[in-house]
PDB file of C-alpha atoms and ligand atoms in Angstrom:
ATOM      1  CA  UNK R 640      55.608 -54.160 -24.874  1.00 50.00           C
ATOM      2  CA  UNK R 641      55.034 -51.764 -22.026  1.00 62.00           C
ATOM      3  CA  UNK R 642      53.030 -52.658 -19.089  1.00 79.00           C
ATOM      4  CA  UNK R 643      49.461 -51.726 -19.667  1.00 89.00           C
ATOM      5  CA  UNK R 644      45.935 -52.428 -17.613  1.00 97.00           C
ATOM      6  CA  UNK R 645      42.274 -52.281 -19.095  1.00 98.00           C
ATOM      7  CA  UNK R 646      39.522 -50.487 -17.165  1.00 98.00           C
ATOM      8  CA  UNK R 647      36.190 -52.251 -18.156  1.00 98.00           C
ATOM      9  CA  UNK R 648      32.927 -51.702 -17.622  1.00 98.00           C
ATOM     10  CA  UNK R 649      31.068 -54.928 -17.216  1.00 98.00           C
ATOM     11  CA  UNK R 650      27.796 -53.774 -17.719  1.00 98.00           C
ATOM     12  CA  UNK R 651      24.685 -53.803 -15.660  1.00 98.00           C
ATOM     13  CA  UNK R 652      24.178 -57.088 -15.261  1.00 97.00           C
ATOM     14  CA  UNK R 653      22.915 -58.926 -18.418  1.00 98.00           C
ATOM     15  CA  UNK R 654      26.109 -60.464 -20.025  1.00 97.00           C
ATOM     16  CA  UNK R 655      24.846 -59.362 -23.667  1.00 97.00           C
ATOM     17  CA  UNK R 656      25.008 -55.995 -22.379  1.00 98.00           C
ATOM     18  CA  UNK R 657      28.793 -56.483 -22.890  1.00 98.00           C
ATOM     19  CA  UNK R 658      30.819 -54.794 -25.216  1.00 98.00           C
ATOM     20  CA  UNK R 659      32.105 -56.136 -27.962  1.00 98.00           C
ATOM     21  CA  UNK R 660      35.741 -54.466 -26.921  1.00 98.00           C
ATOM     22  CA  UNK R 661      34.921 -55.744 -22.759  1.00 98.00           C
ATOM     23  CA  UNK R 662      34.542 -59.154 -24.552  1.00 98.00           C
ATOM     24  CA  UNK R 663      37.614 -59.001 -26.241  1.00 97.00           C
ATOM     25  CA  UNK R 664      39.619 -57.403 -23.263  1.00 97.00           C
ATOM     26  CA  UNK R 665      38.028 -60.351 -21.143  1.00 98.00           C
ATOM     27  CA  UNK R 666      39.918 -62.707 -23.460  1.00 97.00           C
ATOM     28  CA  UNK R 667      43.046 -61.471 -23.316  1.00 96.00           C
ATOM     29  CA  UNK R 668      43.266 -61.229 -19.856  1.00 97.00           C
ATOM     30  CA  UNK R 669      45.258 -63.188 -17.481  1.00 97.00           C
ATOM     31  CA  UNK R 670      44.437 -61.626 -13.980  1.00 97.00           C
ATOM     32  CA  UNK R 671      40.785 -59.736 -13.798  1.00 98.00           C
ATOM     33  CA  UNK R 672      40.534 -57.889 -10.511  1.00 97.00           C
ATOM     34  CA  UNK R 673      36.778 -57.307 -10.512  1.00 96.00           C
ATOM     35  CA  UNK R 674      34.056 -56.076  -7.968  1.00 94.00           C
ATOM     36  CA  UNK R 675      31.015 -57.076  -6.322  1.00 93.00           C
ATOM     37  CA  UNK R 676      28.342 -55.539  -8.824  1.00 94.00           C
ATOM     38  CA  UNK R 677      29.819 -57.362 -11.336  1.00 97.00           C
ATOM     39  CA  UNK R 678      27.501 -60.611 -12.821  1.00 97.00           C
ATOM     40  CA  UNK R 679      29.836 -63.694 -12.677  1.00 96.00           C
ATOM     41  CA  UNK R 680      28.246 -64.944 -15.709  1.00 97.00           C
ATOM     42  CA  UNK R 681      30.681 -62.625 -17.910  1.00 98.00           C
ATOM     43  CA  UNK R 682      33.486 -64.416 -16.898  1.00 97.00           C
ATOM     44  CA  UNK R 683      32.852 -66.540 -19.288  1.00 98.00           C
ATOM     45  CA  UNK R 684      34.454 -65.018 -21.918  1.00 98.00           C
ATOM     46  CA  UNK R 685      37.973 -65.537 -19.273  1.00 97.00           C
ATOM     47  CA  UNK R 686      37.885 -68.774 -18.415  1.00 96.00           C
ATOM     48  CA  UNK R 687      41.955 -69.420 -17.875  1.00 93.00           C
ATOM     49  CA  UNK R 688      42.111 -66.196 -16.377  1.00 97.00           C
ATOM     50  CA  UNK R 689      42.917 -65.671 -12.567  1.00 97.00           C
ATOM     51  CA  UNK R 690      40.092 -64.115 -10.923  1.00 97.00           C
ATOM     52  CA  UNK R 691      40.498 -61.227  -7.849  1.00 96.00           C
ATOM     53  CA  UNK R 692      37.384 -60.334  -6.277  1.00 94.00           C
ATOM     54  CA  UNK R 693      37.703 -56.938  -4.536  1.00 92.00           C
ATOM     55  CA  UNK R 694      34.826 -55.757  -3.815  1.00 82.00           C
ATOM     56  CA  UNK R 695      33.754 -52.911  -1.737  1.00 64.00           C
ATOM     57  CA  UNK R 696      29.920 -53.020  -1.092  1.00 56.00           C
ATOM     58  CA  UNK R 697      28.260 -50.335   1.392  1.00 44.00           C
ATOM     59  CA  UNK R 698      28.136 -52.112   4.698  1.00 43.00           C
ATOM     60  CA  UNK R 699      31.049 -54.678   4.068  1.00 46.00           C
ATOM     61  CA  UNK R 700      34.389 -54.378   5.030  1.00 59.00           C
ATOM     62  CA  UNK R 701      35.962 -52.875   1.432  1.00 63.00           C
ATOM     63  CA  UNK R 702      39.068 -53.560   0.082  1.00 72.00           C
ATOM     64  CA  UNK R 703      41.385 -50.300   0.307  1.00 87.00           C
ATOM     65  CA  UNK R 704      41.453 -48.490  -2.556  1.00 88.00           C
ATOM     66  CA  UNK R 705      44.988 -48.014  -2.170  1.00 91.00           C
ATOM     67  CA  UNK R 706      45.554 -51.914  -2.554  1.00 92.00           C
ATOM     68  CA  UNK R 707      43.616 -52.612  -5.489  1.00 93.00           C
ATOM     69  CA  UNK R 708      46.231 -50.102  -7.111  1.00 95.00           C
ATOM     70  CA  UNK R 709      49.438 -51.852  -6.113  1.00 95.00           C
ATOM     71  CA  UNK R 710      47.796 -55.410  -7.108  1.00 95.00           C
ATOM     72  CA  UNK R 711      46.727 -53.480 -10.609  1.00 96.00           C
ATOM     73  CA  UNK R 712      50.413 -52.344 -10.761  1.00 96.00           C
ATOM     74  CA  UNK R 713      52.325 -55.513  -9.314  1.00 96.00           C
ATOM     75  CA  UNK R 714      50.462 -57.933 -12.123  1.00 97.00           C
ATOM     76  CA  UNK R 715      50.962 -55.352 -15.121  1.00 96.00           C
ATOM     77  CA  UNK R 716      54.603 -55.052 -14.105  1.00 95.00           C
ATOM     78  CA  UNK R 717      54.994 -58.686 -13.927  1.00 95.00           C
ATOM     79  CA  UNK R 718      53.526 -58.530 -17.188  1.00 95.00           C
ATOM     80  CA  UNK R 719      50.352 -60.070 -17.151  1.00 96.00           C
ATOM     81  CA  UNK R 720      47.535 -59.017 -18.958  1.00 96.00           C
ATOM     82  CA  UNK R 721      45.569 -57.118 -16.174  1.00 98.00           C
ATOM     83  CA  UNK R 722      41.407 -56.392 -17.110  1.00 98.00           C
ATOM     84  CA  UNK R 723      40.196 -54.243 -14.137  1.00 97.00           C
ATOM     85  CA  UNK R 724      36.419 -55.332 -14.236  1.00 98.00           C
ATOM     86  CA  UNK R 725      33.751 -52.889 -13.142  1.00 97.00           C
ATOM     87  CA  UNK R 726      29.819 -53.217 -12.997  1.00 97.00           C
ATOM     88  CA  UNK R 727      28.035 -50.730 -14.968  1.00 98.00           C
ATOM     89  CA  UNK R 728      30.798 -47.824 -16.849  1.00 98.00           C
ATOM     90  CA  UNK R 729      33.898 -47.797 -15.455  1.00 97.00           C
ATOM     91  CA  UNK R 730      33.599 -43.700 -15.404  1.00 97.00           C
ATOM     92  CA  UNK R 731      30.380 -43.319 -13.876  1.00 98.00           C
ATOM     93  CA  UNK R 732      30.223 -43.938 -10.083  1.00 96.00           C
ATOM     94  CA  UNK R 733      33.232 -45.957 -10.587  1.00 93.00           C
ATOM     95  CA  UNK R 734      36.435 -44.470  -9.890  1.00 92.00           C
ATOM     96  CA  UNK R 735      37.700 -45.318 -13.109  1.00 94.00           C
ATOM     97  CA  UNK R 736      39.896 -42.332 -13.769  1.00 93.00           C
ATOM     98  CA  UNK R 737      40.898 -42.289 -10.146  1.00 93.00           C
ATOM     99  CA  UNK R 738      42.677 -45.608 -11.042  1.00 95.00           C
ATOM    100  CA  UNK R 739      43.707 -44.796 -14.801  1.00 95.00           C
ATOM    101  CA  UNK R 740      44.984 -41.828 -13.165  1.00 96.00           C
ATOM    102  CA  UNK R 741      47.166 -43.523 -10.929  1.00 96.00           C
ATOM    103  CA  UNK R 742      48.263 -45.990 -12.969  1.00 96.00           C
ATOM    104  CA  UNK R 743      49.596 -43.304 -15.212  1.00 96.00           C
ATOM    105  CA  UNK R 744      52.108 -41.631 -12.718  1.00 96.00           C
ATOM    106  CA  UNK R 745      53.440 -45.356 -12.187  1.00 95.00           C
ATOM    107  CA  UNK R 746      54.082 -45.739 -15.717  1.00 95.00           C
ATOM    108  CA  UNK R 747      51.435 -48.042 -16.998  1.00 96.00           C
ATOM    109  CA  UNK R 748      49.332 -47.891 -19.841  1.00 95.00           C
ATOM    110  CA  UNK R 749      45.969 -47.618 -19.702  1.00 97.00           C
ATOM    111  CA  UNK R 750      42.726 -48.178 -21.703  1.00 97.00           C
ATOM    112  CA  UNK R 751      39.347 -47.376 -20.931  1.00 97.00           C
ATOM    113  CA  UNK R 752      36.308 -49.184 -22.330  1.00 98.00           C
ATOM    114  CA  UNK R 753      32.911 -48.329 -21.675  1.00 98.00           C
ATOM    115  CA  UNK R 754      29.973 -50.250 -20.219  1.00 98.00           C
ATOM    116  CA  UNK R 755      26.264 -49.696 -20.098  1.00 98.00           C
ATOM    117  CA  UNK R 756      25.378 -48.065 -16.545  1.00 98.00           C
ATOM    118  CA  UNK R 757      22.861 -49.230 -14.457  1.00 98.00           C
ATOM    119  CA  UNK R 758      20.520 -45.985 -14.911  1.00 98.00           C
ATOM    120  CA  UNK R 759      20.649 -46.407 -18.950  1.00 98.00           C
ATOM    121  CA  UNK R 760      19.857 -49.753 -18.794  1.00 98.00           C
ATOM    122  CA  UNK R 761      17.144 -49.911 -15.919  1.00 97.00           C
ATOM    123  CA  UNK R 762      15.368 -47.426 -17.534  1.00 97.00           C
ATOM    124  CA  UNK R 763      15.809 -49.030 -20.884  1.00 96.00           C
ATOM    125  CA  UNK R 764      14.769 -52.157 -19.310  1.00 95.00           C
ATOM    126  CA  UNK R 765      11.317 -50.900 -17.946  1.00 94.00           C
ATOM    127  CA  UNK R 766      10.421 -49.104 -21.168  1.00 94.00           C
ATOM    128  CA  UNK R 767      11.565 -45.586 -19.699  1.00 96.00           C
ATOM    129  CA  UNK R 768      13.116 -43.206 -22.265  1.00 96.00           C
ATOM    130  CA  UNK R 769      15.502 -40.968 -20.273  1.00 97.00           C
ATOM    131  CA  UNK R 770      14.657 -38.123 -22.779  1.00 96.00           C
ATOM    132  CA  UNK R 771      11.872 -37.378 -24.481  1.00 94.00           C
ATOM    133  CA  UNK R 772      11.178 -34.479 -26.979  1.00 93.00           C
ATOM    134  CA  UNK R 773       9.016 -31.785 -25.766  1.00 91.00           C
ATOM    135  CA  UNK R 774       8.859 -33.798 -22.292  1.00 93.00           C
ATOM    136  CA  UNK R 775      12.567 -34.273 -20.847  1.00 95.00           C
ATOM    137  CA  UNK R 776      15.324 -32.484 -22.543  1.00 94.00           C
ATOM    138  CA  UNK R 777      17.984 -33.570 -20.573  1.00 97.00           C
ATOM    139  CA  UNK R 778      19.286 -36.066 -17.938  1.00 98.00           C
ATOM    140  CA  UNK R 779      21.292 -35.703 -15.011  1.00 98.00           C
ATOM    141  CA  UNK R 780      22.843 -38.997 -13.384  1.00 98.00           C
ATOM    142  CA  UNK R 781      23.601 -38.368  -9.865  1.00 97.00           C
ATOM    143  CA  UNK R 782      24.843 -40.270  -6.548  1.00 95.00           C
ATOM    144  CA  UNK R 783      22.985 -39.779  -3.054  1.00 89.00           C
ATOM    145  CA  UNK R 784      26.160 -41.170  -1.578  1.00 83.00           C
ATOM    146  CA  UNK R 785      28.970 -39.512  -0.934  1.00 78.00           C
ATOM    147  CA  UNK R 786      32.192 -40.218   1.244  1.00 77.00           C
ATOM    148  CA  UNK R 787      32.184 -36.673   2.926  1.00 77.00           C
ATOM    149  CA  UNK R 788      28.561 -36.914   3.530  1.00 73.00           C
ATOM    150  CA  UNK R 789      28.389 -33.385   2.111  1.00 78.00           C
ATOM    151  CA  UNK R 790      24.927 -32.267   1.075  1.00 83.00           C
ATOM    152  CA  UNK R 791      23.994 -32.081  -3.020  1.00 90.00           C
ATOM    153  CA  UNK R 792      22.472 -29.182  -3.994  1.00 93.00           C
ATOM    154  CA  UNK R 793      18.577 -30.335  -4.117  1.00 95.00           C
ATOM    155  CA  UNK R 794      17.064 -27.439  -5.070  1.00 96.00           C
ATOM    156  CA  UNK R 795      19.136 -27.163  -8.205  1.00 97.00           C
ATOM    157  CA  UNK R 796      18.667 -30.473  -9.127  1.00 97.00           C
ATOM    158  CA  UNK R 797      14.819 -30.492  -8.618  1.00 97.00           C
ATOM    159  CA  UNK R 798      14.492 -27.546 -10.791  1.00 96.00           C
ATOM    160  CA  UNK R 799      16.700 -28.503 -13.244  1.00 96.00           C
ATOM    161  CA  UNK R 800      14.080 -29.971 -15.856  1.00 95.00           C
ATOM    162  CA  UNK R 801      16.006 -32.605 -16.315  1.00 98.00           C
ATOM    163  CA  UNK R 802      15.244 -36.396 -15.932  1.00 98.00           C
ATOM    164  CA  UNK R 803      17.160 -37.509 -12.492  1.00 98.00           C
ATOM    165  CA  UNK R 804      18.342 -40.740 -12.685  1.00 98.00           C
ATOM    166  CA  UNK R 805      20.089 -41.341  -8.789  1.00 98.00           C
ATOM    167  CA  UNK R 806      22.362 -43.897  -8.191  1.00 98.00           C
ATOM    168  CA  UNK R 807      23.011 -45.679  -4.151  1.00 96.00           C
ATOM    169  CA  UNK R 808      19.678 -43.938  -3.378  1.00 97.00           C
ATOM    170  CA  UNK R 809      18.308 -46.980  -1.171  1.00 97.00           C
ATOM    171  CA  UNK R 810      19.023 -45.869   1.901  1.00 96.00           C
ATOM    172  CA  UNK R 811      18.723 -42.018   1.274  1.00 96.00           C
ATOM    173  CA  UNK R 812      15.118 -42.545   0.305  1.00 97.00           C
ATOM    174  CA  UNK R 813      13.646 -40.109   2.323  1.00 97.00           C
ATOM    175  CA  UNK R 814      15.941 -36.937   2.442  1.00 96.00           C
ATOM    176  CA  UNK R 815      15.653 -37.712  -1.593  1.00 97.00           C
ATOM    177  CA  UNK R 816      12.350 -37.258  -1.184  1.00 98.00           C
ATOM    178  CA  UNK R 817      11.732 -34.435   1.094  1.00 97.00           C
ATOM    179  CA  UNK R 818      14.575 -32.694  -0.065  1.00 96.00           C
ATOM    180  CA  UNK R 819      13.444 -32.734  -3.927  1.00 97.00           C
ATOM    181  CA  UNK R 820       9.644 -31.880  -2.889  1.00 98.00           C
ATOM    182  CA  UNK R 821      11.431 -28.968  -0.716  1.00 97.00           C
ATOM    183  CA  UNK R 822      13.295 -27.778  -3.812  1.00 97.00           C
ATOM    184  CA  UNK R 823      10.348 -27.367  -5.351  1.00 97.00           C
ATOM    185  CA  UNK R 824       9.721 -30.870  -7.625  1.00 97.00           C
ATOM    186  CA  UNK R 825       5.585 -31.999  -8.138  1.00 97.00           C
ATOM    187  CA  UNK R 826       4.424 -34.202  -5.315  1.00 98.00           C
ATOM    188  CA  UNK R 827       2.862 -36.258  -8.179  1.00 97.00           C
ATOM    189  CA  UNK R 828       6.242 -36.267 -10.338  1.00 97.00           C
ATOM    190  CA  UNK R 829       6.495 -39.918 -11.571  1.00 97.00           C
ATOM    191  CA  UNK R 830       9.437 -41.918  -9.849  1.00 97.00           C
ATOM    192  CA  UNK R 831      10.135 -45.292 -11.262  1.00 97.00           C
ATOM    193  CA  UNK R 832      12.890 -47.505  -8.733  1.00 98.00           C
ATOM    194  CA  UNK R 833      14.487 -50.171 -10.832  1.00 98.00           C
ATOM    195  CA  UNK R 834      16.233 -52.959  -9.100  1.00 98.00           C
ATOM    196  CA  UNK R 835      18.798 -55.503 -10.264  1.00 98.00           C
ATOM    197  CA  UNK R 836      18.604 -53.807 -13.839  1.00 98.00           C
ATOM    198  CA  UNK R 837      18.900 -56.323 -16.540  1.00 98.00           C
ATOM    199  CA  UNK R 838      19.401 -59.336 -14.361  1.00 98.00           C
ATOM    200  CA  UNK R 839      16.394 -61.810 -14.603  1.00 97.00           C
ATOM    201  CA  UNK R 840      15.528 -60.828 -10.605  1.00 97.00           C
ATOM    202  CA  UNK R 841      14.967 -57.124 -11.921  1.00 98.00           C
ATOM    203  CA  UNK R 842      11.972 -55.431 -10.531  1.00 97.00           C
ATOM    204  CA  UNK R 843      10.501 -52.376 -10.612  1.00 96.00           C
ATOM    205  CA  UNK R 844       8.069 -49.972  -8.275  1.00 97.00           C
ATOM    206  CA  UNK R 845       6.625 -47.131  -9.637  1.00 96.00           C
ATOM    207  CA  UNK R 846       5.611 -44.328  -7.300  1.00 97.00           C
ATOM    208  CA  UNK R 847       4.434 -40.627  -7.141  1.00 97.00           C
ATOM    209  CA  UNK R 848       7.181 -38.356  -5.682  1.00 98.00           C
ATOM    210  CA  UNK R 849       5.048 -37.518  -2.344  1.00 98.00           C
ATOM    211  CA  UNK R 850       4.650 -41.764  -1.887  1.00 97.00           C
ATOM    212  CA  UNK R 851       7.934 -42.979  -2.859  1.00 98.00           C
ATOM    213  CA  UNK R 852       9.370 -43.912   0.142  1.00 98.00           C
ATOM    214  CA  UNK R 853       6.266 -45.569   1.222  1.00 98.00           C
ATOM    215  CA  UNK R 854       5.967 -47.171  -2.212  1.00 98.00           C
ATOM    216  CA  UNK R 855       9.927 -48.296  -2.002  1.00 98.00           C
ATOM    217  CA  UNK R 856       8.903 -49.732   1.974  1.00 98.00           C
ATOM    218  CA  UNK R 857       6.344 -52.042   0.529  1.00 98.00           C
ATOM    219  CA  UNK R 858       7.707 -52.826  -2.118  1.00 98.00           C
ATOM    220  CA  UNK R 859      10.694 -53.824  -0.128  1.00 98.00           C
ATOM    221  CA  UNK R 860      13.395 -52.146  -2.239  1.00 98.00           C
ATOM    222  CA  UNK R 861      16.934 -53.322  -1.927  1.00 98.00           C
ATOM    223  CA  UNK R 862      20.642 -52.487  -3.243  1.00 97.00           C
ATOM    224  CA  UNK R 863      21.274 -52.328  -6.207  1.00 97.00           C
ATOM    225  CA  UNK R 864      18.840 -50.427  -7.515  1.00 98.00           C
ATOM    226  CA  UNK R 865      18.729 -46.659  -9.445  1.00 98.00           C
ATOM    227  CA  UNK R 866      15.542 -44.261  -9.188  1.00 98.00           C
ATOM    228  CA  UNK R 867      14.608 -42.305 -12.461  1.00 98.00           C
ATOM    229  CA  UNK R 868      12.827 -39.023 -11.338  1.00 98.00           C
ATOM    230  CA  UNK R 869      10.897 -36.998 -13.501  1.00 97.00           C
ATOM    231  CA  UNK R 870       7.701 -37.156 -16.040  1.00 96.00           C
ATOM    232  CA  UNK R 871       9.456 -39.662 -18.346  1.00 96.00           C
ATOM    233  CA  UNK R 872       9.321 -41.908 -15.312  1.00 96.00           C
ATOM    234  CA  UNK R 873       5.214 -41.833 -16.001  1.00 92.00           C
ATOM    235  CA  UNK R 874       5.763 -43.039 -19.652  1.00 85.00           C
ATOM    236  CA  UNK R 875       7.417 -46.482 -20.257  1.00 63.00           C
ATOM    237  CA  UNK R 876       3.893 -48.451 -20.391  1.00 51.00           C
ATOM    238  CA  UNK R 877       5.307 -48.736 -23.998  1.00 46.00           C
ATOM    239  CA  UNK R 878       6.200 -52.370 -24.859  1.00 41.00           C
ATOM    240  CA  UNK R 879       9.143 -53.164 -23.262  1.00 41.00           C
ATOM    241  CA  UNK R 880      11.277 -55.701 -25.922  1.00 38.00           C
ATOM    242  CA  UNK R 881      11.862 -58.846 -24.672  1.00 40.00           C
ATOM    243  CA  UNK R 882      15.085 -58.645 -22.489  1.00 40.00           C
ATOM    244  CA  UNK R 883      16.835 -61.475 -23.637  1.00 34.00           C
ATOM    245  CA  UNK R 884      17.351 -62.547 -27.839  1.00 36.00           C
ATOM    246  CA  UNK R 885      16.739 -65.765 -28.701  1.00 35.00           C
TER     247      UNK R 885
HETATM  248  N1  SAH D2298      29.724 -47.903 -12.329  1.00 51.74           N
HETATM  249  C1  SAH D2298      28.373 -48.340 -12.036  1.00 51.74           C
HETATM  250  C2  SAH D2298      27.809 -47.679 -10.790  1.00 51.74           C
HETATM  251  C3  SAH D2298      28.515 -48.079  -9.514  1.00 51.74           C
HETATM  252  S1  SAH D2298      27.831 -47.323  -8.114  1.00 51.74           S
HETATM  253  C4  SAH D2298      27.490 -48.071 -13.260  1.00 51.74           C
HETATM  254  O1  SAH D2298      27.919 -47.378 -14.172  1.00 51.74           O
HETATM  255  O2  SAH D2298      26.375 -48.590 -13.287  1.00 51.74           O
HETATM  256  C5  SAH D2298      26.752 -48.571  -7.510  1.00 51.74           C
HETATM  257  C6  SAH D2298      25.310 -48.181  -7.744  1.00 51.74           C
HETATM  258  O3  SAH D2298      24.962 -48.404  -9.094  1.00 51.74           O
HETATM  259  C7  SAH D2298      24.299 -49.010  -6.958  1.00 51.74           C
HETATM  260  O4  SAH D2298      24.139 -48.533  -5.639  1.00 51.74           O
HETATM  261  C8  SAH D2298      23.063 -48.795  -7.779  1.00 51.74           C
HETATM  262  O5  SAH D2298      22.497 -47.526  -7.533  1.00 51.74           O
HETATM  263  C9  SAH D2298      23.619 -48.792  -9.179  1.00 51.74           C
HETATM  264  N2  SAH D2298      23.562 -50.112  -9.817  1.00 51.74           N
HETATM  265  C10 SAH D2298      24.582 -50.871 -10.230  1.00 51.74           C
HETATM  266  N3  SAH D2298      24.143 -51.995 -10.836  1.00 51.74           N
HETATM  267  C11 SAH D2298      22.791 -51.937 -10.801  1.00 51.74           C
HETATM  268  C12 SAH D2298      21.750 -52.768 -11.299  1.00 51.74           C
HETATM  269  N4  SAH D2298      22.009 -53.908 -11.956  1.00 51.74           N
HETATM  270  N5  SAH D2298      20.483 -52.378 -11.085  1.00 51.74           N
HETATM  271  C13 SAH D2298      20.194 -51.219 -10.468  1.00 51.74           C
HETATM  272  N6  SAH D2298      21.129 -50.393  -9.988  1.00 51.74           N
HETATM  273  C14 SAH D2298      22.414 -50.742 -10.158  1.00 51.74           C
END
């Protein structure tokens, strides 16, 4: 059997949120490399499994990028079972196919399973839906972060018409917000900031556009946390389900 490494997406938090396929991947797995967003409580489902944190949270010291492959590789060669454990979709904000990519040119297989990212289910979680007919007829997921520090084109986004849903916002909270009321946005377009989605510390602020960072200062908004932008953000007073079955 060739060498081959999963690329999971743990999920936001909640360990239902799993999929059935992360479940099964968790399992099989003999070595799961996974990083700091990830809830220890899914490890459950690997309990004989060696566990590598590597972790690379703003502010820490990260492990290299570059090492994470050759551990990936030196395990799958040796012919363990390797599950490559990421919070939220492997794909989105993730550098998922940066890794299957690599992998690849070394020769080992990869598969790809999907989690639930943290801007589906934060919204989900406070009752938010990200579209809405005749209100929101699209949704654009986008990071304030990036590791060039090059500037996102704000003006675009804010007139896109499209629910924003902005990932490692925290501590871009106020050229978000100038910028998007620059590019033309409503200073009363609802903003809803969702932290630790799905986990039972999640909380959530709910702002106007022109207050938010004001609203985010009180409120005392930390990392993790995703901001939905746009009307839909106003809506969610529908009954939220109870997070947890049973
Ligand atoms: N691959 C992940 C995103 C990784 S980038 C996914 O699909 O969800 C890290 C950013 O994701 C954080 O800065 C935060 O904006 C967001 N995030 C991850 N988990 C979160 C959670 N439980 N609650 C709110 N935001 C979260």
């Amino acid at each position: 059997m060739s060498a081959k490494v999963w690329l999971v997406g743990a999920g936001p938090g909640d360990p239902e949120l799993l999929t059935l396929k992360a479940v099964r991947a968790l399992n099989a797995a003999q070595v799961v490399m996974i990083d700091d967003l990830v809830n220890p409580a899914v490890l459950e489902h690997c309990p004989g499994a060696k566990i590598i944190p590597v972790g690379k949270r703003g502010g820490c010291r990260s492990t290299p990028q570059e090492f994470i492959h050759r551990l990936m590789l030196r395990y799958a060669r040796q012919g363990y079972c390797v599950v490559r454990l990421k919070g939220g979709d492997p794909c989105i904000f993730g550098r998922g196919s940066e890794e299957a990519d690599w992998l690849g040119a070394h020769g080992i297989e990869v598969e790809l399973v999907n989690g639930i990212t943290a801007g589906l289910a934060g919204a989900t979680q406070c009752g938010i839906p990200l579209t809405l007919r005749g209100v929101a007829r699209g949704v654009t997921l986008v990071t304030a972060h990036t590791q060039d520090d090059s500037s996102l084109n704000w003006q675009a986004l804010a007139q896109s018409g499209t629910t924003l849903v902005i990932y490692m916002g925290v501590a871009k909270l106020e050229e978000i917000q100038s910028e998007l009321l620059a590019g033309g946005l409503p200073a009363n377009t609802p903003v809803a900031m969702i932290e630790n989605a799905s986990l039972p510390q999640q909380r959530e602020c709910r702002s106007e556009l022109a207050g938010m960072c004001e609203a985010a200062w009180a409120f005392e908004l930390k990392a993790p946390a995703v901001l939905v932008i746009g009307a839909v953000a106003g809506v969610g007073q529908m009954a939220v389900v109870e997070r947890r079955l049973g």
